[in-house]
Amino acid sequence: YQMYSKSEAEKKKLDVYIHPDIYGYTVVNFDKKKEILKRGIDEAKKFRGVFKELAAKQKYKKKVKKLDFENSKYLISEIGVVGSKHYTKAFVLGKVKLKKGDSISRKEITKRIYSLSATKNYERIEYNLFKKEDNSYKFNLTLKESDDNANLKLGVHYDFLYRSGVLANYNQKHLLVQNDLFSLDMILGDNLRYKLNYFVDNGFNVSYGFTSRYNHFRANSKFNPIVSKHANINSINLKYTDITNQFFLQTTFNRRFALGVGLEHKHLKATTETITTNNKETVFDNSNYLNAFGYLKLDTYDEKFFPTKGYFADLNFKWYLASSDYNNNFKPFGQTKGTLGFATPISKKIFFKFTNEAGFTLNKIDSDVFDFYLGGYNQNYINTFISFYGYDFAELSDRTFLKSEFNFRYAIIGNHNASFIANYGRLDGNVFRDIDLFKDVKTGYAVGYSYDSFVGPIELKYSWSPDNNQNYWLFNLGFWF
């Protein structure tokens, strides 16, 4: 405090005073490091002439010795955490991914502390390394937790499937127990939706949680093979409602992967008024399902919507155990779906993202509702709906599918981007039935412009497929939710 009180007087003694405008940033804004550094660089450039004058006055030139301490490895034999009240030591170490016996550099420690800072749970994070007699080190973390434990966020979104929506997101930390986070999304608009999450994050120990989701939409859809059964129509007005409740247990694997298992209750209703019987809408399904599921996830993308590097994996398996069986044809069956992807820079301006997706239905089932449906461009599809450029929503369908997407993005200037996307897919009762995986491949392409705004991505794309000579204009405003 004495230093701050004297600073005004000390400024008057200076010939040169350089002070970047970093108001609005805090000591734990590690995720905004590049922005803060740029403020300093921009301010320092104004004094370039002064620096040259000072350099010219130096009589003795010394070569600056580069310190290599950042890459030196330290064996961690003891870990201490001070200042944790609402978050346990297990939570903290799970975020920094540190265990006794690890050998780690200061550079790597700094990267991992970014992950702890990104939780927004702390006002201050400090660490120290103390050398012990056996040449190993004690790693000490001193934390000051934030007093902010709840927030309300608002957002807007528009796309051609869910139409307009206004999001109200409420987050509450340490609601019931340590390490917990409660989150509720309410989406009001053309299609009412909600999503509730409650998760207790115990780091390397077993975590647990509960999710509840209500999703509803209407679409003028081709919804094959249902449409193909009625030759006199080429699309239906589909009404689709999903209510899903899950309880799950989760742990980490190899410090990178999230591995989980759980039980699920799902209510699914799909109807259309396009096809009627006795002046009543056709009901494809209106059943409750009890399922067991498991998943394996990895996400090292540096950005959610416009990643420049990193890897992504989301592998899921679900076993449908029982049903209220509206159509009287239910038999237990399994279904697996997975996504693998990576992003990498090709140059300073060009970035490449490659994504593979696949889905398989184990056991033969009579219901078409659980087929995989490809088409459209939305990034928030649920259940077995998959995006595929060049085709309309749910236009392609079958029991199994393979899909690859190549995404080239050019960063024009600032937050403006241009993109070219090519996707290729194959659908069949069993895509591995014959060796020729390139047989009957569906293709689609898109070119577009996007702007990463403060309300989320604004995207305009033109999509087409040479298979059917169809083309579509696609538009998205705001974050996907």
Tab-separated table of C-alpha atoms in Angstrom:
chain	number	residue	atom	x	y	z
A	1	TYR	CA	0.000	0.000	0.000
A	2	GLN	CA	2.942	2.364	0.662
A	3	MET	CA	4.158	1.678	-2.853
A	4	TYR	CA	0.814	2.740	-4.317
A	5	SER	CA	0.641	5.878	-2.155
A	6	LYS	CA	4.120	6.977	-3.261
A	7	SER	CA	3.651	6.206	-6.931
A	8	GLU	CA	2.124	9.601	-7.832
A	9	ALA	CA	5.087	11.430	-6.334
A	10	GLU	CA	7.549	9.083	-8.028
A	11	LYS	CA	5.973	9.668	-11.444
A	12	LYS	CA	6.947	13.341	-11.259
A	13	LYS	CA	10.635	12.382	-11.095
A	14	LEU	CA	10.486	10.359	-14.310
A	15	ASP	CA	11.649	11.374	-17.767
A	16	VAL	CA	9.734	8.491	-19.359
A	17	TYR	CA	6.535	6.948	-18.018
A	18	ILE	CA	4.985	4.013	-19.893
A	19	HIS	CA	1.611	2.859	-18.675
A	20	PRO	CA	-0.533	0.567	-20.894
A	21	ASP	CA	-4.290	0.798	-20.523
A	22	ILE	CA	-5.088	-2.505	-18.788
A	23	TYR	CA	-8.051	-1.351	-16.755
A	24	GLY	CA	-10.760	-4.014	-16.727
A	25	TYR	CA	-8.261	-6.885	-16.469
A	26	THR	CA	-7.530	-8.746	-13.219
A	27	VAL	CA	-4.523	-10.664	-11.913
A	28	VAL	CA	-6.120	-13.987	-12.873
A	29	ASN	CA	-7.026	-13.112	-16.473
A	30	PHE	CA	-4.560	-15.699	-17.775
A	31	ASP	CA	-6.890	-16.519	-20.671
A	32	LYS	CA	-6.534	-12.906	-21.888
A	33	LYS	CA	-2.739	-12.953	-21.868
A	34	LYS	CA	-2.411	-12.083	-25.568
A	35	GLU	CA	-4.786	-9.102	-25.246
A	36	ILE	CA	-2.848	-7.719	-22.261
A	37	LEU	CA	0.532	-8.175	-23.972
A	38	LYS	CA	-0.769	-6.401	-27.077
A	39	ARG	CA	-1.797	-3.404	-24.944
A	40	GLY	CA	1.792	-3.219	-23.649
A	41	ILE	CA	3.331	-3.580	-27.107
A	42	ASP	CA	1.086	-0.890	-28.601
A	43	GLU	CA	1.959	1.554	-25.812
A	44	ALA	CA	5.699	0.790	-25.985
A	45	LYS	CA	5.798	1.470	-29.735
A	46	LYS	CA	5.067	5.124	-28.971
A	47	PHE	CA	8.459	5.334	-27.178
A	48	ARG	CA	10.561	3.625	-29.831
A	49	GLY	CA	12.657	6.776	-30.340
A	50	VAL	CA	13.407	6.991	-26.604
A	51	PHE	CA	14.579	3.375	-26.539
A	52	LYS	CA	16.955	4.013	-29.436
A	53	GLU	CA	18.445	7.043	-27.667
A	54	LEU	CA	19.017	5.039	-24.495
A	55	ALA	CA	20.592	2.175	-26.434
A	56	ALA	CA	22.985	4.581	-28.226
A	57	LYS	CA	24.220	5.888	-24.834
A	58	GLN	CA	25.262	2.458	-23.575
A	59	LYS	CA	29.076	2.265	-23.593
A	60	TYR	CA	29.398	-1.392	-22.726
A	61	LYS	CA	27.334	-3.920	-24.673
A	62	LYS	CA	26.632	-7.139	-22.819
A	63	LYS	CA	25.123	-10.225	-24.356
A	64	VAL	CA	21.951	-11.097	-22.548
A	65	LYS	CA	22.155	-14.550	-21.024
A	66	LYS	CA	19.030	-16.577	-21.673
A	67	LEU	CA	17.674	-18.339	-18.610
A	68	ASP	CA	16.404	-21.836	-19.247
A	69	PHE	CA	14.549	-22.326	-15.980
A	70	GLU	CA	11.162	-22.681	-17.719
A	71	ASN	CA	12.171	-25.995	-19.322
A	72	SER	CA	13.873	-27.472	-16.252
A	73	LYS	CA	11.893	-30.373	-14.780
A	74	TYR	CA	11.021	-30.539	-11.096
A	75	LEU	CA	10.073	-33.777	-9.351
A	76	ILE	CA	7.010	-33.110	-7.195
A	77	SER	CA	7.004	-35.233	-4.019
A	78	GLU	CA	4.593	-33.168	-1.925
A	79	ILE	CA	1.627	-30.936	-2.746
A	80	GLY	CA	-0.005	-28.346	-0.519
A	81	VAL	CA	-3.157	-26.300	-1.178
A	82	VAL	CA	-4.023	-23.297	0.996
A	83	GLY	CA	-7.173	-21.200	0.803
A	84	SER	CA	-9.708	-23.810	-0.399
A	85	LYS	CA	-13.072	-23.473	1.278
A	86	HIS	CA	-15.760	-24.342	-1.251
A	87	TYR	CA	-13.486	-26.434	-3.483
A	88	THR	CA	-11.524	-29.434	-2.261
A	89	LYS	CA	-7.897	-30.245	-2.888
A	90	ALA	CA	-9.062	-33.013	-5.250
A	91	PHE	CA	-10.940	-30.454	-7.370
A	92	VAL	CA	-7.915	-28.121	-7.553
A	93	LEU	CA	-5.429	-30.859	-8.489
A	94	GLY	CA	-7.879	-32.261	-11.013
A	95	LYS	CA	-7.900	-28.913	-12.815
A	96	VAL	CA	-4.102	-28.526	-12.809
A	97	LYS	CA	-3.753	-32.273	-13.561
A	98	LEU	CA	-0.983	-32.716	-11.013
A	99	LYS	CA	-0.117	-35.724	-8.837
A	100	LYS	CA	2.739	-36.648	-6.520
A	101	GLY	CA	5.610	-38.154	-8.488
A	102	ASP	CA	5.121	-35.913	-11.530
A	103	SER	CA	8.118	-34.229	-13.138
A	104	ILE	CA	7.041	-30.869	-14.524
A	105	SER	CA	8.521	-27.580	-15.733
A	106	ARG	CA	7.477	-24.084	-14.678
A	107	LYS	CA	6.269	-23.471	-18.219
A	108	GLU	CA	3.929	-26.452	-18.008
A	109	ILE	CA	2.764	-25.426	-14.525
A	110	THR	CA	1.789	-22.017	-15.893
A	111	LYS	CA	-0.249	-23.626	-18.695
A	112	ARG	CA	-2.085	-25.857	-16.237
A	113	ILE	CA	-2.882	-22.981	-13.902
A	114	TYR	CA	-4.711	-21.389	-16.840
A	115	SER	CA	-7.215	-24.263	-16.555
A	116	LEU	CA	-7.748	-23.528	-12.866
A	117	SER	CA	-8.156	-19.820	-13.585
A	118	ALA	CA	-10.675	-20.553	-16.354
A	119	THR	CA	-13.136	-21.902	-13.766
A	120	LYS	CA	-13.624	-18.273	-12.615
A	121	ASN	CA	-13.632	-19.557	-9.011
A	122	TYR	CA	-10.579	-17.578	-7.855
A	123	GLU	CA	-9.553	-13.955	-7.458
A	124	ARG	CA	-5.919	-14.856	-6.914
A	125	ILE	CA	-3.707	-17.874	-7.640
A	126	GLU	CA	-0.092	-18.146	-6.451
A	127	TYR	CA	2.293	-21.090	-6.486
A	128	ASN	CA	5.738	-21.845	-5.073
A	129	LEU	CA	8.281	-24.619	-5.457
A	130	PHE	CA	10.340	-25.506	-2.346
A	131	LYS	CA	13.402	-27.706	-2.766
A	132	LYS	CA	13.681	-30.583	-0.277
A	133	GLU	CA	16.747	-32.434	0.990
A	134	ASP	CA	16.249	-35.303	-1.472
A	135	ASN	CA	16.283	-32.794	-4.395
A	136	SER	CA	12.571	-33.236	-4.988
A	137	TYR	CA	10.157	-30.326	-4.593
A	138	LYS	CA	7.108	-29.381	-2.601
A	139	PHE	CA	4.503	-27.659	-4.747
A	140	ASN	CA	2.392	-25.115	-2.847
A	141	LEU	CA	-0.734	-23.445	-4.206
A	142	THR	CA	-2.144	-20.422	-2.361
A	143	LEU	CA	-5.638	-19.502	-3.471
A	144	LYS	CA	-8.137	-16.754	-2.817
A	145	GLU	CA	-11.612	-17.860	-3.805
A	146	SER	CA	-13.985	-15.449	-5.516
A	147	ASP	CA	-17.028	-14.246	-3.606
A	148	ASP	CA	-19.109	-14.437	-6.800
A	149	ASN	CA	-21.091	-17.667	-6.659
A	150	ALA	CA	-24.013	-16.968	-8.991
A	151	ASN	CA	-24.594	-15.214	-12.292
A	152	LEU	CA	-27.266	-14.712	-14.912
A	153	LYS	CA	-26.393	-14.533	-18.609
A	154	LEU	CA	-28.552	-13.654	-21.588
A	155	GLY	CA	-28.115	-14.595	-25.223
A	156	VAL	CA	-29.930	-14.584	-28.551
A	157	HIS	CA	-29.886	-17.090	-31.377
A	158	TYR	CA	-31.458	-17.689	-34.768
A	159	ASP	CA	-31.217	-20.594	-37.192
A	160	PHE	CA	-33.535	-22.190	-39.740
A	161	LEU	CA	-34.547	-25.169	-37.550
A	162	TYR	CA	-35.144	-23.794	-34.054
A	163	ARG	CA	-35.819	-20.300	-35.425
A	164	SER	CA	-35.497	-17.428	-32.943
A	165	GLY	CA	-34.582	-18.013	-29.333
A	166	VAL	CA	-33.640	-15.979	-26.263
A	167	LEU	CA	-31.459	-17.732	-23.703
A	168	ALA	CA	-31.493	-17.083	-19.975
A	169	ASN	CA	-28.640	-18.998	-18.308
A	170	TYR	CA	-28.380	-19.164	-14.508
A	171	ASN	CA	-25.292	-20.597	-12.772
A	172	GLN	CA	-24.997	-21.271	-9.033
A	173	LYS	CA	-21.770	-22.510	-7.435
A	174	HIS	CA	-21.521	-24.494	-4.162
A	175	LEU	CA	-25.282	-24.872	-4.028
A	176	LEU	CA	-25.420	-28.046	-1.920
A	177	VAL	CA	-21.910	-29.457	-1.436
A	178	GLN	CA	-18.293	-28.586	-2.196
A	179	ASN	CA	-17.167	-28.610	-5.839
A	180	ASP	CA	-20.699	-28.454	-7.230
A	181	LEU	CA	-22.133	-26.332	-10.032
A	182	PHE	CA	-25.814	-25.922	-10.870
A	183	SER	CA	-26.735	-24.575	-14.302
A	184	LEU	CA	-30.113	-23.919	-15.916
A	185	ASP	CA	-30.700	-22.843	-19.517
A	186	MET	CA	-34.160	-21.572	-20.436
A	187	ILE	CA	-34.710	-20.932	-24.145
A	188	LEU	CA	-37.787	-18.893	-24.993
A	189	GLY	CA	-38.857	-18.374	-28.584
A	190	ASP	CA	-40.355	-20.287	-31.485
A	191	ASN	CA	-39.391	-23.615	-29.857
A	192	LEU	CA	-39.430	-23.720	-26.049
A	193	ARG	CA	-36.498	-25.652	-24.571
A	194	TYR	CA	-34.591	-26.064	-21.329
A	195	LYS	CA	-31.485	-27.817	-20.030
A	196	LEU	CA	-30.589	-28.363	-16.376
A	197	ASN	CA	-27.188	-29.553	-15.152
A	198	TYR	CA	-25.952	-30.362	-11.663
A	199	PHE	CA	-22.361	-31.603	-11.441
A	200	VAL	CA	-20.014	-32.301	-8.527
A	201	ASP	CA	-16.430	-32.179	-9.862
A	202	ASN	CA	-14.074	-34.208	-7.668
A	203	GLY	CA	-11.071	-34.014	-9.969
A	204	PHE	CA	-9.198	-37.337	-10.211
A	205	ASN	CA	-11.738	-38.894	-7.835
A	206	VAL	CA	-15.173	-40.074	-8.980
A	207	SER	CA	-17.469	-37.167	-9.875
A	208	TYR	CA	-21.218	-37.366	-10.338
A	209	GLY	CA	-24.071	-35.368	-11.768
A	210	PHE	CA	-27.625	-35.099	-13.047
A	211	THR	CA	-28.936	-33.581	-16.275
A	212	SER	CA	-32.453	-32.893	-17.497
A	213	ARG	CA	-33.372	-31.699	-20.984
A	214	TYR	CA	-36.537	-30.724	-22.832
A	215	ASN	CA	-36.159	-30.214	-26.578
A	216	HIS	CA	-38.896	-29.469	-29.093
A	217	PHE	CA	-38.929	-28.407	-32.728
A	218	ARG	CA	-41.037	-28.458	-35.896
A	219	ALA	CA	-39.497	-29.013	-39.315
A	220	ASN	CA	-40.664	-29.387	-42.887
A	221	SER	CA	-38.562	-32.484	-43.318
A	222	LYS	CA	-38.012	-35.255	-45.820
A	223	PHE	CA	-37.470	-37.565	-42.824
A	224	ASN	CA	-36.636	-40.644	-44.899
A	225	PRO	CA	-37.522	-43.508	-44.985
A	226	ILE	CA	-40.917	-42.390	-43.682
A	227	VAL	CA	-41.479	-40.128	-46.681
A	228	SER	CA	-40.381	-42.840	-49.105
A	229	LYS	CA	-43.205	-45.063	-47.842
A	230	HIS	CA	-45.711	-42.466	-49.092
A	231	ALA	CA	-44.911	-41.847	-52.754
A	232	ASN	CA	-47.402	-39.003	-53.072
A	233	ILE	CA	-45.469	-36.700	-50.704
A	234	ASN	CA	-41.893	-35.470	-50.662
A	235	SER	CA	-41.763	-33.994	-47.153
A	236	ILE	CA	-43.682	-33.931	-43.887
A	237	ASN	CA	-44.313	-31.374	-41.182
A	238	LEU	CA	-42.445	-33.174	-38.405
A	239	LYS	CA	-43.128	-32.408	-34.743
A	240	TYR	CA	-40.398	-33.788	-32.501
A	241	THR	CA	-40.303	-33.713	-28.686
A	242	ASP	CA	-37.570	-35.131	-26.457
A	243	ILE	CA	-37.469	-35.189	-22.640
A	244	THR	CA	-34.295	-36.771	-21.258
A	245	ASN	CA	-33.138	-37.223	-17.647
A	246	GLN	CA	-29.726	-38.705	-16.812
A	247	PHE	CA	-27.783	-39.616	-13.685
A	248	PHE	CA	-24.103	-40.356	-14.252
A	249	LEU	CA	-20.731	-41.068	-12.619
A	250	GLN	CA	-17.553	-39.699	-14.169
A	251	THR	CA	-13.816	-40.015	-13.660
A	252	THR	CA	-10.700	-39.009	-15.588
A	253	PHE	CA	-8.567	-41.379	-17.613
A	254	ASN	CA	-4.944	-40.643	-18.481
A	255	ARG	CA	-5.564	-37.098	-17.109
A	256	ARG	CA	-7.124	-36.043	-20.405
A	257	PHE	CA	-10.198	-38.181	-20.990
A	258	ALA	CA	-13.527	-37.986	-19.162
A	259	LEU	CA	-14.945	-41.488	-18.713
A	260	GLY	CA	-18.546	-41.865	-17.558
A	261	VAL	CA	-21.428	-44.299	-17.096
A	262	GLY	CA	-25.052	-43.681	-16.178
A	263	LEU	CA	-28.755	-44.392	-16.421
A	264	GLU	CA	-31.202	-42.470	-18.585
A	265	HIS	CA	-34.939	-41.989	-18.857
A	266	LYS	CA	-36.085	-40.672	-22.236
A	267	HIS	CA	-39.552	-39.714	-23.461
A	268	LEU	CA	-39.728	-39.425	-27.231
A	269	LYS	CA	-42.659	-38.254	-29.336
A	270	ALA	CA	-42.554	-37.811	-33.123
A	271	THR	CA	-45.712	-36.970	-35.089
A	272	THR	CA	-46.894	-35.384	-38.312
A	273	GLU	CA	-50.179	-33.914	-39.494
A	274	THR	CA	-49.101	-34.350	-43.131
A	275	ILE	CA	-50.142	-38.025	-42.981
A	276	THR	CA	-53.480	-38.595	-41.257
A	277	THR	CA	-55.687	-41.541	-40.356
A	278	ASN	CA	-59.322	-40.848	-39.432
A	279	ASN	CA	-58.414	-37.130	-39.413
A	280	LYS	CA	-55.813	-37.775	-36.719
A	281	GLU	CA	-52.110	-37.027	-37.007
A	282	THR	CA	-49.740	-39.916	-37.598
A	283	VAL	CA	-47.702	-40.814	-34.523
A	284	PHE	CA	-44.350	-42.430	-35.274
A	285	ASP	CA	-43.498	-42.881	-31.613
A	286	ASN	CA	-44.774	-41.774	-28.215
A	287	SER	CA	-42.830	-43.896	-25.752
A	288	ASN	CA	-40.752	-43.798	-22.577
A	289	TYR	CA	-37.370	-45.538	-22.621
A	290	LEU	CA	-35.009	-46.715	-19.874
A	291	ASN	CA	-31.400	-46.828	-21.012
A	292	ALA	CA	-27.884	-47.439	-19.741
A	293	PHE	CA	-25.055	-45.438	-21.305
A	294	GLY	CA	-21.340	-44.840	-21.255
A	295	TYR	CA	-19.064	-42.230	-22.810
A	296	LEU	CA	-15.448	-41.234	-23.331
A	297	LYS	CA	-14.621	-37.574	-24.052
A	298	LEU	CA	-11.557	-35.498	-24.863
A	299	ASP	CA	-11.480	-31.828	-25.808
A	300	THR	CA	-8.228	-29.893	-26.221
A	301	TYR	CA	-9.519	-27.414	-28.818
A	302	ASP	CA	-8.274	-23.915	-28.005
A	303	GLU	CA	-11.579	-22.376	-29.141
A	304	LYS	CA	-15.086	-23.805	-29.145
A	305	PHE	CA	-16.404	-22.397	-32.429
A	306	PHE	CA	-13.269	-21.452	-34.378
A	307	PRO	CA	-10.510	-23.799	-33.116
A	308	THR	CA	-6.997	-23.334	-34.452
A	309	LYS	CA	-5.393	-26.376	-32.810
A	310	GLY	CA	-6.185	-29.332	-30.605
A	311	TYR	CA	-7.960	-32.674	-30.584
A	312	PHE	CA	-11.541	-33.738	-29.937
A	313	ALA	CA	-13.171	-37.084	-29.171
A	314	ASP	CA	-16.715	-37.903	-28.092
A	315	LEU	CA	-17.522	-41.623	-28.064
A	316	ASN	CA	-20.891	-42.816	-26.768
A	317	PHE	CA	-22.628	-46.131	-26.266
A	318	LYS	CA	-26.259	-46.551	-25.252
A	319	TRP	CA	-28.254	-49.678	-24.497
A	320	TYR	CA	-32.059	-49.338	-24.696
A	321	LEU	CA	-33.221	-51.694	-21.940
A	322	ALA	CA	-36.982	-51.199	-21.677
A	323	SER	CA	-39.829	-49.174	-23.181
A	324	SER	CA	-43.486	-48.345	-22.650
A	325	ASP	CA	-43.578	-49.444	-26.333
A	326	TYR	CA	-46.199	-47.314	-28.080
A	327	ASN	CA	-45.852	-49.300	-31.325
A	328	ASN	CA	-45.758	-52.752	-29.654
A	329	ASN	CA	-42.556	-53.690	-31.453
A	330	PHE	CA	-39.776	-52.856	-28.979
A	331	LYS	CA	-36.811	-55.177	-28.487
A	332	PRO	CA	-33.715	-54.226	-26.447
A	333	PHE	CA	-30.979	-52.851	-28.682
A	334	GLY	CA	-27.683	-51.011	-28.530
A	335	GLN	CA	-26.482	-47.940	-30.376
A	336	THR	CA	-23.063	-46.339	-30.559
A	337	LYS	CA	-22.051	-42.971	-31.989
A	338	GLY	CA	-18.694	-41.244	-32.022
A	339	THR	CA	-16.852	-38.144	-33.198
A	340	LEU	CA	-13.092	-37.780	-33.689
A	341	GLY	CA	-11.470	-34.562	-34.872
A	342	PHE	CA	-8.420	-32.355	-34.844
A	343	ALA	CA	-7.553	-28.782	-35.809
A	344	THR	CA	-4.203	-27.404	-36.924
A	345	PRO	CA	-2.834	-24.191	-38.481
A	346	ILE	CA	-1.572	-24.450	-42.068
A	347	SER	CA	-0.225	-20.892	-41.999
A	348	LYS	CA	-0.746	-17.755	-39.934
A	349	LYS	CA	-4.043	-17.133	-41.698
A	350	ILE	CA	-5.267	-20.577	-42.775
A	351	PHE	CA	-6.587	-23.230	-40.381
A	352	PHE	CA	-7.706	-26.780	-41.063
A	353	LYS	CA	-10.206	-28.828	-39.078
A	354	PHE	CA	-10.899	-32.484	-39.846
A	355	THR	CA	-13.832	-34.329	-38.252
A	356	ASN	CA	-14.935	-37.943	-38.549
A	357	GLU	CA	-18.296	-39.220	-37.283
A	358	ALA	CA	-19.832	-42.678	-37.239
A	359	GLY	CA	-22.917	-44.344	-35.837
A	360	PHE	CA	-24.040	-47.972	-35.600
A	361	THR	CA	-27.243	-49.620	-34.462
A	362	LEU	CA	-26.645	-53.046	-32.954
A	363	ASN	CA	-29.476	-55.555	-33.310
A	364	LYS	CA	-32.223	-55.123	-35.884
A	365	ILE	CA	-35.136	-52.913	-34.778
A	366	ASP	CA	-38.468	-52.237	-36.436
A	367	SER	CA	-38.720	-48.537	-35.529
A	368	ASP	CA	-37.410	-45.935	-37.985
A	369	VAL	CA	-37.281	-43.261	-35.276
A	370	PHE	CA	-33.854	-44.439	-34.080
A	371	ASP	CA	-32.237	-44.425	-37.526
A	372	PHE	CA	-29.417	-41.935	-38.035
A	373	TYR	CA	-30.693	-38.870	-39.932
A	374	LEU	CA	-28.178	-36.746	-41.849
A	375	GLY	CA	-28.781	-33.313	-43.347
A	376	GLY	CA	-28.783	-29.626	-42.425
A	377	TYR	CA	-26.075	-27.625	-40.725
A	378	ASN	CA	-27.102	-27.104	-37.076
A	379	GLN	CA	-24.465	-27.592	-34.388
A	380	ASN	CA	-26.958	-28.418	-31.623
A	381	TYR	CA	-28.751	-31.472	-33.005
A	382	ILE	CA	-29.858	-34.091	-30.478
A	383	ASN	CA	-30.160	-37.889	-30.449
A	384	THR	CA	-29.504	-39.400	-33.899
A	385	PHE	CA	-29.739	-36.210	-36.004
A	386	ILE	CA	-26.412	-35.360	-37.674
A	387	SER	CA	-25.470	-32.256	-39.693
A	388	PHE	CA	-24.509	-32.767	-43.344
A	389	TYR	CA	-23.952	-29.951	-45.842
A	390	GLY	CA	-25.609	-30.253	-49.250
A	391	TYR	CA	-28.761	-31.974	-48.001
A	392	ASP	CA	-31.889	-30.783	-46.244
A	393	PHE	CA	-32.570	-31.568	-42.593
A	394	ALA	CA	-32.975	-35.366	-41.990
A	395	GLU	CA	-32.998	-36.067	-45.737
A	396	LEU	CA	-30.635	-39.060	-45.509
A	397	SER	CA	-31.190	-41.947	-43.111
A	398	ASP	CA	-30.257	-45.523	-42.278
A	399	ARG	CA	-29.176	-47.749	-39.385
A	400	THR	CA	-25.448	-46.972	-39.716
A	401	PHE	CA	-23.408	-44.116	-41.181
A	402	LEU	CA	-19.883	-42.820	-41.729
A	403	LYS	CA	-19.096	-39.159	-42.300
A	404	SER	CA	-15.932	-37.099	-42.847
A	405	GLU	CA	-15.781	-33.300	-42.936
A	406	PHE	CA	-12.904	-31.141	-44.184
A	407	ASN	CA	-13.082	-27.523	-43.013
A	408	PHE	CA	-10.643	-24.885	-44.301
A	409	ARG	CA	-10.921	-21.474	-42.623
A	410	TYR	CA	-9.155	-18.289	-43.692
A	411	ALA	CA	-8.828	-15.538	-41.074
A	412	ILE	CA	-9.372	-12.444	-43.195
A	413	ILE	CA	-8.823	-9.722	-40.593
A	414	GLY	CA	-9.801	-9.378	-36.975
A	415	ASN	CA	-12.763	-11.655	-36.243
A	416	HIS	CA	-13.776	-12.023	-39.912
A	417	ASN	CA	-13.395	-15.464	-41.478
A	418	ALA	CA	-14.021	-17.183	-44.797
A	419	SER	CA	-14.501	-20.943	-44.966
A	420	PHE	CA	-14.733	-23.808	-47.425
A	421	ILE	CA	-16.243	-27.087	-46.227
A	422	ALA	CA	-16.495	-30.486	-47.911
A	423	ASN	CA	-18.267	-33.444	-46.296
A	424	TYR	CA	-18.615	-37.014	-47.468
A	425	GLY	CA	-20.865	-39.707	-46.038
A	426	ARG	CA	-22.134	-43.198	-46.513
A	427	LEU	CA	-25.305	-44.721	-45.051
A	428	ASP	CA	-26.433	-48.331	-45.043
A	429	GLY	CA	-28.003	-51.015	-42.923
A	430	ASN	CA	-24.370	-51.946	-42.261
A	431	VAL	CA	-21.735	-49.690	-43.844
A	432	PHE	CA	-19.091	-52.390	-43.303
A	433	ARG	CA	-21.109	-55.095	-45.057
A	434	ASP	CA	-18.788	-54.945	-48.060
A	435	ILE	CA	-15.184	-53.832	-48.295
A	436	ASP	CA	-15.829	-50.941	-50.671
A	437	LEU	CA	-16.364	-48.027	-48.268
A	438	PHE	CA	-16.487	-45.565	-51.180
A	439	LYS	CA	-19.598	-47.119	-52.684
A	440	ASP	CA	-22.684	-44.850	-52.815
A	441	VAL	CA	-20.874	-41.983	-51.104
A	442	LYS	CA	-22.958	-38.841	-50.539
A	443	THR	CA	-21.195	-35.511	-51.029
A	444	GLY	CA	-21.878	-31.944	-50.006
A	445	TYR	CA	-20.012	-28.643	-50.008
A	446	ALA	CA	-20.332	-25.201	-48.471
A	447	VAL	CA	-18.623	-21.824	-48.713
A	448	GLY	CA	-19.288	-19.089	-46.243
A	449	TYR	CA	-18.446	-15.998	-44.276
A	450	SER	CA	-18.471	-15.754	-40.490
A	451	TYR	CA	-17.890	-13.063	-37.909
A	452	ASP	CA	-17.068	-13.896	-34.296
A	453	SER	CA	-19.102	-11.207	-32.529
A	454	PHE	CA	-19.753	-10.547	-28.844
A	455	VAL	CA	-23.184	-12.219	-29.181
A	456	GLY	CA	-21.615	-15.276	-30.823
A	457	PRO	CA	-20.816	-16.376	-34.366
A	458	ILE	CA	-22.681	-14.747	-37.250
A	459	GLU	CA	-22.532	-17.114	-40.227
A	460	LEU	CA	-23.801	-17.007	-43.792
A	461	LYS	CA	-23.125	-20.071	-45.948
A	462	TYR	CA	-24.044	-21.352	-49.356
A	463	SER	CA	-24.363	-25.146	-49.486
A	464	TRP	CA	-24.847	-27.524	-52.409
A	465	SER	CA	-24.498	-31.155	-53.479
A	466	PRO	CA	-23.633	-32.454	-56.976
A	467	ASP	CA	-25.604	-35.633	-56.135
A	468	ASN	CA	-29.013	-33.968	-56.385
A	469	ASN	CA	-28.362	-30.468	-57.766
A	470	GLN	CA	-29.859	-28.975	-54.589
A	471	ASN	CA	-28.535	-25.807	-52.988
A	472	TYR	CA	-29.315	-23.956	-49.772
A	473	TRP	CA	-28.553	-20.657	-48.087
A	474	LEU	CA	-27.750	-21.180	-44.409
A	475	PHE	CA	-27.782	-18.527	-41.697
A	476	ASN	CA	-26.880	-18.585	-38.016
A	477	LEU	CA	-26.828	-15.772	-35.461
A	478	GLY	CA	-25.376	-16.176	-31.982
A	479	PHE	CA	-23.984	-19.039	-29.905
A	480	TRP	CA	-25.487	-22.475	-30.487
A	481	PHE	CA	-27.732	-23.557	-27.609
